[in-house]
XYZ file of C-alpha atoms in Angstrom:
727
model
C 0.000 0.000 0.000
C 1.694 3.190 -1.178
C 0.462 6.615 -0.059
C -1.236 8.795 -2.629
C -1.365 12.562 -2.534
C -2.638 13.971 0.728
C -1.228 11.081 2.693
C -4.146 8.770 1.825
C -3.638 5.289 0.505
C -6.271 3.628 -1.683
C -7.357 0.218 -0.468
C -9.001 -1.608 -3.314
C -11.551 -4.374 -3.149
C -9.885 -7.406 -4.670
C -11.857 -10.100 -6.343
C -11.225 -13.347 -4.849
C -43.575 -15.874 0.425
C -46.156 -15.017 -1.018
C -49.035 -15.704 1.378
C -52.620 -16.754 0.662
C -55.017 -13.952 -0.044
C -56.833 -12.675 3.001
C -60.422 -13.561 3.648
C -62.389 -12.517 0.621
C -65.544 -11.706 2.509
C -63.963 -8.494 3.790
C -65.117 -6.354 0.880
C -66.592 -2.866 0.653
C -69.259 -3.019 3.306
C -70.381 -6.348 4.776
C -71.425 -8.419 1.795
C -72.119 -12.105 1.907
C -70.135 -14.743 0.044
C -72.201 -14.744 -3.121
C -71.958 -10.980 -3.532
C -68.195 -11.267 -3.803
C -68.626 -12.973 -7.144
C -71.610 -11.154 -8.599
C -70.956 -8.773 -11.429
C -67.599 -10.392 -12.155
C -68.465 -12.206 -15.331
C -68.595 -15.956 -15.661
C -66.734 -16.498 -12.421
C -69.750 -15.358 -10.385
C -72.625 -17.749 -9.688
C -70.862 -20.560 -11.514
C -67.869 -20.371 -9.180
C -70.116 -20.309 -6.151
C -72.027 -23.340 -7.388
C -68.806 -25.275 -7.994
C -67.571 -24.332 -4.547
C -70.699 -25.510 -2.786
C -70.564 -28.805 -4.700
C -66.973 -29.250 -3.629
C -67.789 -28.633 0.011
C -70.293 -31.460 -0.218
C -68.041 -33.842 -2.144
C -64.846 -33.155 -0.215
C -61.442 -32.417 -1.625
C -59.255 -34.800 -3.577
C -55.524 -34.894 -2.904
C -53.267 -34.938 -5.943
C -49.511 -35.125 -6.471
C -47.162 -32.831 -8.370
C -47.194 -35.369 -11.178
C -50.938 -34.790 -11.652
C -50.261 -31.351 -13.125
C -49.700 -32.877 -16.538
C -53.188 -34.389 -16.388
C -54.963 -31.167 -15.438
C -57.524 -30.420 -18.137
C -57.395 -26.637 -17.910
C -53.626 -26.597 -18.139
C -53.788 -28.967 -21.099
C -56.190 -26.533 -22.777
C -53.851 -23.587 -22.091
C -50.772 -25.294 -23.522
C -52.602 -27.256 -26.202
C -53.063 -26.735 -29.925
C -56.352 -24.785 -29.771
C -56.556 -21.025 -29.351
C -58.612 -19.617 -26.506
C -60.128 -16.176 -26.967
C -59.337 -13.563 -24.329
C -63.073 -13.210 -23.674
C -63.647 -16.911 -23.096
C -64.991 -17.857 -19.606
C -62.092 -20.321 -19.522
C -59.738 -17.609 -18.225
C -61.852 -16.904 -15.153
C -61.832 -20.607 -14.443
C -58.077 -20.867 -15.012
C -57.037 -18.089 -12.637
C -59.514 -18.771 -9.824
C -57.645 -20.834 -7.257
C -56.295 -20.266 -3.768
C -52.820 -21.302 -2.733
C -49.780 -20.408 -0.702
C -46.831 -19.600 -2.918
C -43.679 -21.652 -2.245
C -41.322 -19.837 0.088
C -38.425 -22.287 0.184
C -36.253 -23.678 -2.560
C -37.334 -27.273 -1.926
C -40.990 -26.605 -2.706
C -39.976 -24.316 -5.577
C -37.807 -27.061 -7.073
C -40.663 -29.585 -7.018
C -43.035 -27.067 -8.558
C -40.612 -26.083 -11.315
C -39.861 -29.693 -12.182
C -43.583 -30.212 -12.684
C -43.958 -27.044 -14.779
C -40.964 -27.610 -17.105
C -42.502 -30.339 -19.330
C -45.748 -28.357 -19.618
C -43.886 -25.154 -20.493
C -41.894 -26.963 -23.188
C -45.120 -28.131 -24.833
C -46.423 -24.577 -24.572
C -43.306 -23.252 -26.306
C -44.072 -25.525 -29.264
C -47.772 -24.706 -29.510
C -47.895 -21.026 -28.558
C -46.721 -19.731 -31.988
C -49.941 -21.173 -33.426
C -52.355 -20.504 -30.555
C -51.097 -17.261 -29.033
C -52.468 -18.470 -25.686
C -49.515 -17.105 -23.709
C -50.157 -13.601 -25.044
C -53.840 -14.050 -24.232
C -52.986 -15.040 -20.641
C -50.759 -11.963 -20.373
C -53.516 -9.693 -21.661
C -55.961 -11.229 -19.165
C -53.485 -10.354 -16.405
C -53.086 -6.804 -17.733
C -56.867 -6.465 -17.772
C -57.131 -7.502 -14.133
C -54.408 -5.066 -13.031
C -56.248 -2.043 -14.442
C -58.694 -2.229 -11.558
C -56.220 -3.097 -8.824
C -55.881 0.327 -7.222
C -59.654 0.844 -7.093
C -60.136 -2.731 -5.860
C -57.640 -2.082 -3.083
C -59.321 1.134 -1.991
C -62.677 -0.573 -1.524
C -61.261 -3.887 -0.247
C -62.695 -5.770 -3.223
C -60.357 -8.719 -3.335
C -61.572 -10.586 -6.403
C -59.502 -8.675 -8.977
C -56.452 -8.672 -6.672
C -56.805 -12.414 -6.192
C -57.156 -13.167 -9.900
C -54.379 -10.763 -10.926
C -52.061 -12.484 -8.465
C -52.954 -15.943 -9.748
C -52.485 -14.953 -13.389
C -49.122 -13.350 -12.601
C -47.994 -16.403 -10.646
C -48.719 -18.596 -13.667
C -46.938 -16.176 -16.013
C -43.897 -16.060 -13.718
C -43.671 -19.873 -13.512
C -43.841 -20.126 -17.313
C -41.387 -17.250 -17.863
C -38.801 -18.900 -15.673
C -38.773 -21.934 -17.968
C -39.007 -19.829 -21.146
C -35.910 -17.852 -20.093
C -33.979 -21.059 -19.544
C -34.990 -22.400 -22.948
C -34.683 -19.396 -25.285
C -33.041 -16.066 -26.042
C -34.621 -12.706 -25.217
C -35.586 -12.205 -28.860
C -37.403 -15.539 -28.890
C -39.005 -14.674 -25.558
C -40.387 -11.485 -27.074
C -41.879 -13.571 -29.876
C -43.694 -15.760 -27.337
C -45.380 -12.607 -26.031
C -46.304 -11.384 -29.504
C -47.915 -14.457 -31.075
C -51.679 -14.228 -31.553
C -54.387 -16.543 -32.805
C -54.122 -16.893 -36.575
C -54.842 -19.212 -39.441
C -53.227 -22.678 -39.283
C -49.714 -22.725 -40.692
C -49.056 -19.052 -39.995
C -46.099 -18.563 -37.663
C -45.380 -14.839 -37.901
C -46.067 -12.710 -34.836
C -48.743 -10.097 -35.263
C -48.177 -7.687 -32.380
C -45.153 -6.219 -30.681
C -44.537 -4.445 -27.398
C -46.358 -6.819 -25.022
C -43.143 -7.688 -23.158
C -42.450 -3.999 -22.536
C -46.090 -3.549 -21.549
C -45.764 -6.280 -18.923
C -42.529 -4.839 -17.508
C -44.011 -1.336 -17.268
C -47.182 -2.780 -15.771
C -45.210 -4.602 -13.082
C -43.321 -1.415 -12.199
C -46.605 0.530 -12.085
C -48.148 -2.150 -9.890
C -45.256 -2.009 -7.394
C -45.277 1.796 -7.096
C -49.037 2.413 -7.304
C -50.698 -0.348 -5.261
C -50.425 0.249 -1.496
C -48.976 -2.491 0.690
C -51.826 -4.070 2.672
C -52.618 -7.596 3.797
C -54.805 -8.116 0.730
C -52.152 -6.821 -1.712
C -49.077 -8.390 -0.103
C -49.077 -11.462 -2.356
C -49.596 -9.658 -5.650
C -46.871 -7.119 -4.797
C -44.502 -9.933 -3.856
C -45.314 -11.657 -7.139
C -44.671 -8.460 -9.132
C -41.235 -7.981 -7.532
C -40.399 -11.651 -8.046
C -41.489 -11.534 -11.697
C -39.111 -8.637 -12.408
C -36.290 -10.635 -10.832
C -37.151 -13.577 -13.064
C -37.200 -11.373 -16.175
C -33.739 -10.071 -15.272
C -32.365 -13.558 -14.576
C -30.873 -14.002 -18.064
C -27.690 -12.765 -16.372
C -27.475 -15.994 -14.359
C -27.190 -17.990 -17.579
C -24.274 -15.959 -19.001
C -20.660 -15.984 -17.845
C -19.973 -12.476 -19.142
C -21.620 -9.389 -17.629
C -24.631 -8.445 -19.769
C -24.538 -4.838 -20.948
C -27.569 -4.813 -23.206
C -30.752 -6.727 -23.946
C -34.493 -6.194 -24.262
C -35.396 -6.321 -20.568
C -32.347 -4.171 -19.825
C -33.425 -1.629 -22.473
C -37.046 -1.478 -21.335
C -36.026 -0.839 -17.722
C -33.186 1.593 -18.479
C -34.519 3.583 -21.427
C -38.152 2.755 -22.001
C -41.377 4.002 -20.479
C -40.212 2.752 -17.068
C -37.537 5.443 -16.906
C -39.913 8.070 -15.504
C -40.775 5.722 -12.631
C -37.154 5.077 -11.634
C -37.094 7.124 -8.432
C -40.533 5.877 -7.347
C -39.544 2.260 -7.905
C -36.301 2.615 -5.943
C -38.121 4.467 -3.164
C -40.854 1.811 -2.964
C -38.361 -1.053 -2.877
C -36.422 0.727 -0.123
C -39.589 1.279 1.887
C -40.533 -2.389 1.432
C -37.164 -3.226 2.973
C -37.582 -0.620 5.719
C -41.092 -1.707 6.699
C -40.097 -5.362 7.202
C -43.731 -6.449 6.811
C -44.308 -10.101 7.571
C -46.520 -12.326 5.464
C -50.152 -11.842 6.410
C -51.260 -14.730 8.621
C -52.928 -17.620 6.772
C -56.455 -16.549 7.592
C -59.651 -18.371 6.700
C -60.270 -18.574 2.981
C -63.622 -18.281 1.313
C -63.840 -22.039 1.209
C -61.794 -23.962 3.731
C -59.782 -26.894 2.372
C -61.053 -30.232 3.632
C -57.660 -31.767 4.266
C -55.364 -30.928 7.147
C -52.328 -31.981 5.123
C -51.298 -28.389 4.445
C -49.507 -28.492 1.127
C -48.218 -25.818 -1.178
C -51.494 -25.264 -2.977
C -55.067 -26.127 -2.279
C -58.189 -25.511 -4.252
C -60.767 -22.834 -3.806
C -63.287 -25.292 -5.153
C -63.285 -28.350 -7.366
C -64.589 -26.544 -10.417
C -62.803 -23.249 -9.951
C -59.536 -24.769 -8.822
C -59.462 -27.166 -11.750
C -58.148 -24.159 -13.611
C -54.690 -24.898 -12.266
C -54.660 -27.438 -9.460
C -57.507 -29.107 -7.615
C -56.156 -29.782 -4.168
C -52.400 -29.893 -4.508
C -49.876 -30.950 -1.885
C -46.194 -31.665 -2.061
C -45.561 -35.291 -1.221
C -49.172 -36.082 -0.456
C -51.604 -35.227 2.302
C -49.262 -36.307 5.066
C -46.272 -34.325 3.805
C -44.438 -32.405 6.531
C -42.277 -29.346 5.845
C -38.549 -29.946 5.991
C -37.326 -28.342 9.237
C -33.998 -27.546 7.547
C -35.726 -25.335 4.987
C -36.404 -22.198 6.947
C -39.410 -20.196 5.860
C -38.512 -16.564 5.267
C -40.886 -14.507 7.448
C -40.236 -11.338 5.409
C -40.534 -12.433 1.769
C -41.537 -9.057 0.308
C -38.811 -7.193 2.203
C -36.180 -9.726 1.143
C -37.277 -9.875 -2.480
C -37.529 -6.082 -2.772
C -33.988 -5.673 -1.472
C -32.678 -8.263 -3.938
C -34.423 -6.516 -6.845
C -33.058 -3.151 -5.693
C -29.491 -4.529 -5.619
C -29.895 -6.129 -9.054
C -31.201 -2.868 -10.556
C -28.512 -0.743 -8.882
C -25.800 -3.018 -10.297
C -26.973 -3.042 -13.908
C -24.129 -1.760 -16.052
C -24.196 1.703 -17.596
C -25.133 1.916 -21.257
C -22.934 3.740 -23.812
C -25.040 6.898 -23.588
C -27.218 5.947 -20.644
C -25.915 5.855 -17.057
C -27.822 3.389 -14.890
C -30.784 5.460 -13.590
C -31.377 3.087 -10.660
C -27.818 3.549 -9.433
C -28.271 7.318 -9.834
C -31.373 7.129 -7.653
C -29.676 4.935 -5.026
C -26.625 7.210 -4.818
C -28.425 10.552 -4.631
C -31.601 10.249 -2.540
C -31.940 12.570 0.459
C -33.393 12.607 3.947
C -36.996 13.741 4.351
C -35.621 16.093 7.032
C -33.440 17.817 4.431
C -35.184 21.145 3.872
C -32.513 22.507 1.554
C -33.975 24.422 -1.360
C -30.916 23.758 -3.510
C -32.038 21.573 -6.427
C -30.210 18.275 -6.772
C -27.894 18.058 -9.785
C -28.711 14.346 -10.009
C -31.683 12.982 -11.935
C -34.055 10.492 -10.270
C -33.407 11.809 -6.761
C -36.079 11.542 -4.047
C -36.441 11.819 -0.280
C -36.811 9.040 2.272
C -36.866 8.838 6.062
C -33.222 8.259 7.034
C -34.080 7.395 10.632
C -36.285 4.503 9.505
C -33.660 3.407 6.974
C -30.930 3.477 9.631
C -33.052 1.379 12.001
C -33.751 -1.230 9.313
C -30.072 -1.409 8.350
C -29.097 -1.937 12.005
C -31.707 -4.684 12.436
C -30.971 -6.661 9.266
C -27.178 -6.961 9.063
C -27.336 -10.724 9.545
C -28.141 -11.033 5.840
C -25.600 -10.560 3.041
C -27.980 -8.383 1.070
C -28.572 -5.889 3.908
C -24.801 -5.617 4.445
C -24.304 -5.072 0.716
C -26.965 -2.332 0.752
C -25.226 -0.645 3.689
C -21.907 -0.823 1.836
C -23.480 0.626 -1.324
C -25.067 3.536 0.527
C -21.989 4.375 2.613
C -19.690 4.204 -0.394
C -21.840 5.931 -3.004
C -24.469 8.095 -1.272
C -22.787 11.001 0.532
C -26.106 12.036 2.120
C -26.482 8.656 3.822
C -22.816 8.514 4.837
C -22.986 11.975 6.416
C -26.166 11.050 8.273
C -24.809 7.723 9.564
C -21.599 9.341 10.809
C -23.649 11.980 12.638
C -25.611 9.430 14.668
C -24.957 9.287 18.387
C -25.950 5.611 18.563
C -23.361 4.213 16.136
C -23.026 1.103 18.286
C -26.389 -0.089 16.911
C -24.845 -0.272 13.445
C -21.260 -1.220 14.297
C -22.095 -4.077 16.679
C -23.898 -6.216 14.044
C -20.958 -5.644 11.662
C -18.508 -6.782 14.332
C -20.635 -9.837 15.020
C -20.399 -10.789 11.329
C -16.612 -10.609 11.549
C -16.504 -12.422 14.882
C -18.337 -15.384 13.342
C -16.080 -15.343 10.282
C -15.979 -19.160 10.218
C -19.730 -19.267 9.544
C -19.872 -16.483 6.935
C -19.079 -16.550 3.252
C -15.990 -14.609 2.198
C -17.971 -11.902 0.352
C -20.039 -11.086 3.441
C -16.845 -10.769 5.488
C -15.316 -8.481 2.834
C -18.354 -6.213 2.801
C -18.356 -5.960 6.605
C -14.637 -5.127 6.649
C -14.943 -2.495 3.946
C -17.853 -0.892 5.814
C -15.538 -0.554 8.824
C -12.791 0.832 6.591
C -15.163 3.469 5.148
C -16.331 4.443 8.648
C -12.747 4.728 9.939
C -11.923 7.249 7.237
C -13.772 9.722 9.487
C -11.835 11.063 12.487
C -14.985 11.924 14.435
C -16.062 8.293 14.209
C -12.616 7.172 15.371
C -12.854 9.409 18.444
C -16.475 8.736 19.335
C -16.261 4.928 19.351
C -13.909 5.110 22.360
C -16.533 7.099 24.271
C -19.249 4.433 23.889
C -19.056 1.958 26.784
C -20.586 -1.488 26.265
C -21.437 -4.042 28.935
C -21.555 -7.844 28.782
C -20.894 -8.694 25.136
C -22.509 -12.131 25.106
C -21.346 -13.200 21.639
C -17.680 -12.530 22.404
C -16.712 -15.800 24.070
C -12.873 -15.776 24.175
C -12.980 -13.665 27.276
C -15.648 -12.270 29.568
C -15.962 -8.599 28.645
C -18.083 -7.045 31.369
C -17.235 -3.499 30.268
C -15.348 -2.293 27.214
C -15.455 0.632 24.804
C -16.805 0.121 21.305
C -13.395 1.185 19.954
C -11.533 -1.471 21.930
C -14.057 -4.129 20.894
C -13.624 -3.131 17.256
C -9.844 -3.530 17.611
C -10.276 -6.969 19.222
C -12.568 -8.239 16.463
C -10.395 -6.936 13.627
C -7.268 -8.476 15.168
C -9.127 -11.765 15.605
C -10.071 -11.625 11.912
C -6.408 -11.111 10.968
C -5.359 -14.080 13.098
C -8.076 -16.267 11.599
C -6.939 -15.266 8.119
C -3.311 -16.050 8.947
C -4.149 -19.601 10.004
C -6.959 -20.409 7.557
C -7.575 -18.424 4.378
C -4.217 -16.584 4.084
C -5.797 -13.870 1.962
C -3.436 -10.917 1.496
C -6.249 -8.499 0.689
C -8.233 -9.325 3.789
C -5.088 -8.464 5.779
C -4.811 -5.223 3.831
C -8.343 -4.089 4.668
C -8.073 -5.076 8.341
C -4.773 -3.277 8.811
C -6.002 -0.210 6.927
C -8.968 0.109 9.322
C -6.672 -0.216 12.365
C -4.249 2.308 10.858
C -7.028 4.842 10.273
C -8.061 4.524 13.923
C -4.589 4.398 15.477
C -4.012 8.135 16.008
C -7.354 8.312 17.857
C -6.883 5.268 20.124
C -8.158 6.279 23.566
C -8.134 4.392 26.867
C -7.594 1.020 25.218
C -8.929 -1.885 27.237
C -6.029 -3.905 28.685
C -7.153 -6.964 26.691
C -7.211 -4.952 23.436
C -3.692 -3.667 24.178
C -2.512 -7.219 24.894
C -4.005 -8.505 21.637
C -2.209 -5.814 19.602
C 1.138 -6.943 21.013
C 0.134 -10.639 20.744
C -0.590 -10.187 17.049
C 2.850 -8.643 16.609
C 4.344 -11.645 18.454
C 2.522 -14.028 16.095
C 3.790 -12.145 13.049
C 7.318 -12.127 14.463
C 7.200 -15.886 15.007
C 5.900 -16.445 11.481
C 8.618 -14.167 10.068
C 11.330 -16.165 11.810
C 9.882 -19.450 10.606
C 9.779 -18.386 6.936
C 13.283 -16.933 7.225
C 14.546 -20.228 8.639
C 12.841 -22.212 5.842
C 14.405 -19.989 3.202
C 17.826 -20.404 4.783
C 17.491 -24.182 4.939
C 16.439 -24.234 1.307
C 19.629 -22.381 0.363
C 21.684 -24.951 2.319
C 20.092 -27.897 0.485
C 22.100 -30.997 -0.535
C 24.820 -30.499 -3.156
C 23.546 -30.956 -6.675
C 19.907 -30.232 -5.767
C 18.157 -27.407 -7.550
C 16.238 -25.362 -4.981
C 16.170 -22.162 -6.963
C 12.526 -22.713 -7.911
C 11.455 -22.663 -4.247
C 13.267 -19.443 -3.395
C 10.796 -17.047 -5.086
C 7.952 -18.501 -2.974
C 9.873 -17.950 0.260
C 10.874 -14.476 -0.869
C 7.262 -13.613 -1.626
C 6.030 -14.980 1.716
C 8.770 -13.065 3.532
C 7.907 -9.876 1.681
C 4.202 -10.161 2.595
C 4.952 -10.860 6.258
C 7.393 -7.956 6.454
C 4.787 -5.626 4.932
C 2.301 -6.660 7.620
C 4.914 -6.322 10.397
C 5.781 -2.850 9.109
C 2.089 -1.890 9.208
C 1.711 -3.164 12.769
C 4.767 -1.182 13.861
C 3.338 1.930 12.180
C -0.018 1.419 13.958
C 1.697 1.087 17.366
C 3.931 4.079 16.589
C 0.959 6.203 15.486
C -0.808 5.541 18.768
C 2.307 6.321 20.842
C 3.100 9.487 18.895
C -0.434 10.901 19.006
C -2.064 9.630 22.190
C 0.497 7.932 24.412
C -0.852 9.613 27.581
C -4.328 8.206 26.791
C -3.117 4.609 26.497
C -1.186 3.381 29.557
C -2.382 -0.178 28.918
C -0.645 -0.256 25.527
C 2.592 1.030 27.094
C 2.294 -1.663 29.798
C 1.819 -4.415 27.166
C 4.718 -3.017 25.123
C 7.067 -3.087 28.125
C 5.923 -6.564 29.163
C 6.888 -7.968 25.731
C 9.777 -5.610 24.965
C 12.072 -8.467 23.858
C 9.850 -9.056 20.808
C 11.065 -5.850 19.206
C 14.809 -6.304 19.654
C 15.347 -8.371 16.492
C 13.781 -5.644 14.327
C 15.892 -2.783 15.695
C 18.673 -3.303 13.141
C 16.480 -4.632 10.311
C 16.767 -2.258 7.307
C 13.000 -2.376 6.674
C 12.108 -1.295 10.218
C 14.975 0.846 11.539
C 13.212 4.175 11.066
C 9.920 3.158 12.631
C 11.691 1.388 15.530
C 13.267 4.647 16.747
C 10.119 5.825 18.522
C 9.402 2.416 20.036
C 12.976 2.256 21.334
C 12.592 5.730 22.815
C 9.351 4.812 24.606
C 10.628 1.439 25.843
C 13.900 2.991 27.054
C 12.192 5.960 28.762
C 9.670 3.891 30.712
C 12.128 1.098 31.511
C 14.384 3.687 33.166
C 11.527 5.108 35.230
C 10.482 1.631 36.365
C 14.040 0.821 37.401
C 14.123 4.042 39.406
C 10.864 3.079 41.120
C 12.449 -0.035 42.605
C 12.036 -3.794 42.300
C 9.123 -6.193 42.867
C 6.595 -3.580 41.783
C 2.922 -4.513 41.838
C 0.787 -4.186 38.687
C -0.916 -1.161 40.185
C 2.424 0.484 40.956
C 3.721 -0.166 37.423
C 0.570 1.391 35.966
C 0.977 4.421 38.216
C 4.599 4.893 37.055
C 3.477 4.601 33.409
C 0.705 7.177 33.830
C 3.030 9.704 35.420
C 5.742 8.991 32.875
C 3.331 9.495 29.964
C 2.797 13.072 31.130
C 6.508 13.651 31.675
C 7.762 12.314 28.317
C 8.614 15.310 26.088
C 6.691 15.078 22.830
C 9.646 16.275 20.809
C 11.503 13.099 21.795
C 9.297 11.165 19.318
C 9.975 11.442 15.608
C 7.049 12.651 13.478
C 5.791 10.392 10.689
C 3.123 11.108 8.040
C -0.376 10.491 9.351
C -1.653 6.977 8.598
C -4.707 7.334 6.369
C -6.163 4.795 3.996
C -9.142 5.259 1.722
C -11.243 2.557 0.139
C -11.383 2.649 -3.673
C -13.354 0.273 -5.875
C -11.658 -1.606 -8.669
C -11.839 -0.125 -12.173
C -14.545 -2.617 -13.202
C -16.445 -3.262 -9.967
C -19.240 -5.036 -11.849
C -16.921 -8.018 -12.287
C -17.250 -8.566 -8.539
C -20.663 -7.137 -7.686
C -22.873 -8.527 -10.456
C -21.965 -12.181 -9.739
C -22.185 -11.483 -5.999
C -25.659 -9.948 -6.208
C -26.953 -12.774 -8.389
C -25.455 -15.366 -6.049
C -27.602 -13.761 -3.332
C -30.687 -14.012 -5.553
C -29.802 -17.638 -6.301
C -29.318 -18.525 -2.624
C -31.797 -16.194 -0.898
C -34.579 -15.466 -3.380
C -37.841 -16.474 -1.710
C -39.724 -19.175 -3.611
C -37.161 -19.261 -6.431
C -35.117 -22.234 -7.562
C -32.615 -22.472 -10.389
C -30.943 -25.667 -11.495
C -27.209 -25.361 -10.673
C -26.377 -26.975 -14.011
C -27.568 -23.926 -15.927
C -25.690 -21.293 -13.902
C -22.770 -19.729 -15.801
C -22.254 -16.429 -13.984
C -20.455 -17.862 -10.945
C -19.095 -21.171 -9.762
C -21.423 -22.987 -7.426
C -18.816 -23.255 -4.662
C -17.925 -19.537 -4.692
C -18.438 -17.274 -1.698
């Protein structure tokens, strides 16, 4: 790490569910069950009659494999066209179910859908039934806002069901065809036999714009939760072409429609809505009573509203049969909309800039302001908006256990100066820093990317001197997750030092990642001039880390020497560069540790008697480096301090108690003339992204979608963007 102008050194990042709809009888006013269906076309009395028959006959349990035998699905994917006005569509999209919220259920569902979707791909150019289904969905969404306002759930329910079917089909279509061919599937319409040319264009863009409109226009209520979740999930699916390509996609139809099309004007509203979905942390509405209760207690993924109505998709559908129990290892995400919204936000913010079109979603993410900001100065950035920073801060503090929340925090601190300024002004920084430290403390259980993000967040925070001072003023009690030692009382600054040093030691023995060392040491260096009242254990660990590095240095030096003294005639020259490289890395780290200790002594010696005590206790560690050409200059101050305090202790007598030694050190710290210590340039390191950060962030974000997307499953065999064992 070489200083740039201004004494700062750049530290670069190196690359290494939907719930069932609420009770439908809660409509405008208190209407009975039959009124819910009246005036809604063919679904009305007919649906009610089917339902009542089903209640009398009881429900039939069917398996995933029965999907291929479902008559309505066979009609949809078959060789005959179905007019948009046909009562068939009401029948098809009238069913009640709980969307899958874990990858196991999603995998079973997708495996059942794939063969049906492949048949549909063959027949749709002649029938145009997929386009008809899409237009039925678009028709239902036109009334969604009004339906929400008067609690009329029928259109919401049917729009959700239609969108769920479209999303399941799209996921297979995307796996099987290019974007151009996907657009054709949207554009085919009913035509004379033998005609294969599409008739209409623009339906794909219409769907994308409609989904964005739906997300920003429809308020989040219990009755709209599922359809909003489905809209967010559908946009993720449409963007998932990236998963199937090794290179970073920089163009495409979905990309164009979101970046340049009619959606552009909704950019700031979409980003704001997704952020608020994350902030609100709304849980799935409870599985309340449906219009028609299922007869079986074997709660499966889907169950029918009624035998006739539900035959549109599934009758009564369970995974593994009526007695199937959920896998306890597959944790249900209690916040599916919050999670999915955050994933979509991260995907949008990490789309690459076009040749003449900067990513508008990134512009929105990096420029939004606090609602408390009353400045009349217009923002120079397009797509800016205001959001409640207090609520955002609280959500970020609460959710750091997830990779995606940590990545959002990193993005905002690094790219949005308004958020960074606000966060650094908080007087309760421990609420944000403690979860980050806990991530690092449990480094063994975290993936490497999550650890990197947490470290870089600390590095960004330590670029601010006010932060570095204030963390030593926050006193914490009883840190339960720190188990190496009982910490009944410690400052946040000392705890931060302990956790970062522990991360370095873990890296030395396990991962041996040079860049993780670099980021850890840079954070410590940034803080070093502001070290205050270090806890005795933190001071001990600083010196213990130096002892570990010294031991490792000696070991590598000995190995290199032995290699040079190998048997006559043996060629050990090939091994020497490896030893030289290892020695060089270790000496760089030792130099940094000496600079960190020196910075503390030169700037705040009188505030840190515990560090002086630890330094004197292990003074022999430093003797071997006194004459080393790489360390001679930096060792001058340490020699001065060790010599000065050693003399004062000798003058105080022998057999001194710990308390007496500490008293001598405290008095000596005041008496030591400051001009006795040589001045060095201030240690300051600044985080800088790589020149092409998308090479790291795009695969990382999509790995989070792959692993954490609620109710989404992709076959590992088709993933090209990242290796399945990465992270």
